[in-house]
Amino acid sequence: MLARFYRSEDELLRLHRGLKQTACPACKATGTLNLHGWLYGYGEHDEQRKSRRGRRVFCNNRKRRRNGCGRTFSVWAVDKLKRMRLSAGALGSFLAFVFTLGDKAAAWRAAGSDLSVSCAYRLWTRFLHAQSRLRAALVRLYPSPPERSHAGGPAEQTLAHLRAAFPHDPCLVSAFQHRLRAAFL
Ligand SMILES: [Zn+2]
């Protein structure tokens, strides 16, 4: 199965080496996948320069034999968030600080992001909307979420579930993306 996230350059190199034996996610052909350029985007701390955020994988449809389907797939660096400048680590810290500090603006400052506070409120709304999808994915990996605490709302439950599923990972958001092969937001 084609990985959708990688954690390091080494892991990307292994993914590259294994591509010829990996089936295309769309047409299921093997021996047709190739690396096909980088995905670029603006990073959290640099508005001027685009940085590498992932790679494209192409299913070659220009072969004479054993032709592929011509589709491309994105494989993302696990510490990046799709279509967002914010890093996965900064989002993970922000969410954790919301629960300890109880205030989104303060949590945003504590997480050390250069982006505006309005960004924090938008992110929080996106996180709330993602609850059911996140929980459904987490249940596959960690079927028994922690007991509901007396004051905890659904968002707090989701965070507790993430912590239970990834007790040793420094970043819950990266861990989610890597282990569940799905974008966090
Ligand atoms: Zn294909």
CSV table of C-alpha atoms and ligand atoms in Angstrom, one decimal:
chain,number,residue,atom,x,y,z
A,1,MET,CA,0.0,0.0,0.0
A,2,LEU,CA,1.3,3.5,-0.9
A,3,ALA,CA,2.2,5.4,2.3
A,4,ARG,CA,0.6,8.8,2.4
A,5,PHE,CA,3.0,10.4,5.0
A,6,TYR,CA,6.7,10.1,5.7
A,7,ARG,CA,8.5,11.1,8.9
A,8,SER,CA,12.1,11.5,7.6
A,9,GLU,CA,14.2,11.6,4.5
A,10,ASP,CA,15.2,8.0,5.2
A,11,GLU,CA,11.6,7.0,5.2
A,12,LEU,CA,11.1,8.8,1.9
A,13,LEU,CA,14.1,7.0,0.4
A,14,ARG,CA,12.6,3.7,1.5
A,15,LEU,CA,9.3,4.6,0.0
A,16,HIS,CA,11.1,5.5,-3.3
A,17,ARG,CA,13.0,2.2,-3.4
A,18,GLY,CA,9.8,0.3,-2.7
A,19,LEU,CA,7.7,2.1,-5.4
A,20,LYS,CA,8.2,-0.6,-8.1
A,21,GLN,CA,6.7,-3.2,-5.8
A,22,THR,CA,3.8,-0.9,-4.6
A,23,ALA,CA,0.4,-1.2,-6.1
A,24,CYS,CA,-1.2,2.0,-7.5
A,25,PRO,CA,-4.0,3.1,-5.1
A,26,ALA,CA,-6.3,3.8,-8.0
A,27,CYS,CA,-5.7,1.1,-10.7
A,28,LYS,CA,-3.9,-1.5,-8.5
A,29,ALA,CA,-1.2,-2.0,-11.1
A,30,THR,CA,2.3,-2.6,-9.8
A,31,GLY,CA,5.6,-1.4,-11.4
A,32,THR,CA,3.9,1.8,-12.6
A,33,LEU,CA,4.5,4.2,-9.8
A,34,ASN,CA,7.3,6.9,-10.1
A,35,LEU,CA,8.3,9.8,-8.0
A,36,HIS,CA,7.1,12.9,-9.7
A,37,GLY,CA,8.4,16.2,-8.2
A,38,TRP,CA,8.0,18.0,-4.9
A,39,LEU,CA,5.0,19.6,-3.3
A,40,TYR,CA,5.9,23.1,-2.2
A,41,GLY,CA,4.2,25.5,0.2
A,42,TYR,CA,4.9,28.4,2.5
A,43,GLY,CA,6.2,27.4,5.9
A,44,GLU,CA,5.0,28.7,9.2
A,45,HIS,CA,8.0,31.0,9.9
A,46,ASP,CA,8.8,32.0,6.3
A,47,GLU,CA,6.4,34.0,4.2
A,48,GLN,CA,9.0,34.7,1.5
A,49,ARG,CA,10.2,31.3,0.5
A,50,LYS,CA,8.3,28.1,-0.4
A,51,SER,CA,9.6,24.9,1.2
A,52,ARG,CA,9.2,21.3,0.4
A,53,ARG,CA,6.1,19.8,2.0
A,54,GLY,CA,5.8,16.4,0.3
A,55,ARG,CA,6.2,14.5,-2.9
A,56,ARG,CA,4.0,13.6,-5.8
A,57,VAL,CA,3.9,10.0,-7.0
A,58,PHE,CA,2.8,9.4,-10.6
A,59,CYS,CA,1.2,6.2,-12.0
A,60,ASN,CA,2.9,6.1,-15.4
A,61,ASN,CA,0.5,5.7,-18.3
A,62,ARG,CA,3.1,6.2,-21.0
A,63,LYS,CA,4.4,2.7,-21.0
A,64,ARG,CA,4.0,0.3,-23.8
A,65,ARG,CA,3.3,-2.7,-21.5
A,66,ARG,CA,1.8,-2.9,-18.1
A,67,ASN,CA,0.5,0.6,-18.4
A,68,GLY,CA,-0.7,2.7,-15.4
A,69,CYS,CA,-3.6,5.0,-15.1
A,70,GLY,CA,-1.9,8.4,-15.2
A,71,ARG,CA,-3.1,9.6,-11.8
A,72,THR,CA,-0.9,11.4,-9.3
A,73,PHE,CA,-0.9,11.0,-5.5
A,74,SER,CA,0.5,13.2,-2.8
A,75,VAL,CA,2.8,11.8,-0.1
A,76,TRP,CA,3.2,14.4,2.7
A,77,ALA,CA,5.9,15.1,5.2
A,78,VAL,CA,4.2,14.1,8.5
A,79,ASP,CA,4.9,17.3,10.2
A,80,LYS,CA,3.1,19.3,7.6
A,81,LEU,CA,-0.6,20.1,7.4
A,82,LYS,CA,-2.3,20.0,4.0
A,83,ARG,CA,-2.9,23.5,2.5
A,84,MET,CA,-1.8,25.1,5.8
A,85,ARG,CA,1.3,27.0,6.7
A,86,LEU,CA,1.1,25.8,10.3
A,87,SER,CA,3.2,22.8,11.2
A,88,ALA,CA,1.6,19.7,12.8
A,89,GLY,CA,3.8,20.2,15.9
A,90,ALA,CA,2.4,23.8,16.3
A,91,LEU,CA,-1.2,22.6,16.0
A,92,GLY,CA,-0.6,19.8,18.5
A,93,SER,CA,0.9,22.2,21.0
A,94,PHE,CA,-2.0,24.7,20.4
A,95,LEU,CA,-4.6,22.0,21.1
A,96,ALA,CA,-2.8,20.8,24.2
A,97,PHE,CA,-2.5,24.4,25.5
A,98,VAL,CA,-6.2,25.1,24.9
A,99,PHE,CA,-7.0,22.3,27.4
A,100,THR,CA,-4.5,23.4,30.0
A,101,LEU,CA,-5.0,27.2,29.7
A,102,GLY,CA,-8.7,27.2,28.7
A,103,ASP,CA,-8.2,30.1,26.4
A,104,LYS,CA,-7.5,29.9,22.6
A,105,ALA,CA,-5.7,33.2,22.2
A,106,ALA,CA,-3.4,32.4,25.2
A,107,ALA,CA,-2.9,28.9,23.9
A,108,TRP,CA,-1.9,30.3,20.5
A,109,ARG,CA,0.7,32.5,22.0
A,110,ALA,CA,2.0,29.7,24.2
A,111,ALA,CA,2.4,27.5,21.1
A,112,GLY,CA,4.6,30.2,19.7
A,113,SER,CA,3.0,30.6,16.3
A,114,ASP,CA,3.8,33.7,14.2
A,115,LEU,CA,0.4,33.6,12.6
A,116,SER,CA,-2.5,35.8,13.7
A,117,VAL,CA,-4.9,34.9,16.5
A,118,SER,CA,-7.8,34.8,14.0
A,119,CYS,CA,-6.0,31.8,12.6
A,120,ALA,CA,-6.3,30.1,16.0
A,121,TYR,CA,-10.1,30.5,16.0
A,122,ARG,CA,-10.4,29.2,12.5
A,123,LEU,CA,-8.3,26.2,13.4
A,124,TRP,CA,-10.3,25.5,16.5
A,125,THR,CA,-13.5,25.5,14.4
A,126,ARG,CA,-11.9,23.1,11.9
A,127,PHE,CA,-10.9,20.9,14.8
A,128,LEU,CA,-14.4,20.9,16.2
A,129,HIS,CA,-15.8,20.0,12.7
A,130,ALA,CA,-13.3,17.1,12.4
A,131,GLN,CA,-14.3,15.4,15.7
A,132,SER,CA,-16.4,12.6,14.3
A,133,ARG,CA,-13.9,11.8,11.6
A,134,LEU,CA,-10.9,11.9,14.0
A,135,ARG,CA,-12.7,9.7,16.6
A,136,ALA,CA,-13.8,7.2,14.0
A,137,ALA,CA,-10.2,6.8,12.8
A,138,LEU,CA,-8.9,6.6,16.3
A,139,VAL,CA,-11.3,3.8,17.3
A,140,ARG,CA,-9.7,1.6,14.6
A,141,LEU,CA,-6.3,1.9,16.4
A,142,TYR,CA,-7.4,2.3,20.0
A,143,PRO,CA,-10.9,0.9,20.3
A,144,SER,CA,-11.6,1.8,23.9
A,145,PRO,CA,-11.4,5.6,24.4
A,146,PRO,CA,-10.7,6.8,28.0
A,147,GLU,CA,-13.6,7.2,30.3
A,148,ARG,CA,-15.5,10.4,29.8
A,149,SER,CA,-14.4,12.9,32.5
A,150,HIS,CA,-17.2,14.8,34.3
A,151,ALA,CA,-16.4,18.2,32.7
A,152,GLY,CA,-15.0,17.1,29.4
A,153,GLY,CA,-16.7,18.1,26.2
A,154,PRO,CA,-16.3,16.2,22.9
A,155,ALA,CA,-13.2,18.1,22.0
A,156,GLU,CA,-11.5,17.2,25.3
A,157,GLN,CA,-12.6,13.6,24.8
A,158,THR,CA,-10.9,13.6,21.3
A,159,LEU,CA,-7.7,14.9,22.8
A,160,ALA,CA,-7.8,12.3,25.6
A,161,HIS,CA,-8.3,9.6,23.0
A,162,LEU,CA,-5.3,10.9,21.0
A,163,ARG,CA,-3.2,10.9,24.1
A,164,ALA,CA,-4.3,7.3,24.9
A,165,ALA,CA,-3.6,6.1,21.3
A,166,PHE,CA,-0.2,7.8,21.1
A,167,PRO,CA,1.3,7.8,24.6
A,168,HIS,CA,4.9,8.0,23.5
A,169,ASP,CA,4.7,10.4,20.6
A,170,PRO,CA,5.8,14.0,21.1
A,171,CYS,CA,3.4,15.3,18.5
A,172,LEU,CA,-0.2,13.8,18.5
A,173,VAL,CA,-1.0,15.4,15.2
A,174,SER,CA,2.0,13.9,13.4
A,175,ALA,CA,1.4,10.6,15.1
A,176,PHE,CA,-2.2,10.5,13.9
A,177,GLN,CA,-1.2,11.3,10.3
A,178,HIS,CA,1.6,8.7,10.2
A,179,ARG,CA,-0.2,5.8,11.9
A,180,LEU,CA,-3.7,6.3,10.5
A,181,ARG,CA,-2.4,7.4,7.1
A,182,ALA,CA,-4.9,10.2,7.0
A,183,ALA,CA,-4.8,14.0,7.2
A,184,PHE,CA,-5.6,15.4,10.7
A,185,LEU,CA,-7.4,18.4,9.4
B,1,ZN,ZN,-2.6,3.7,-11.5
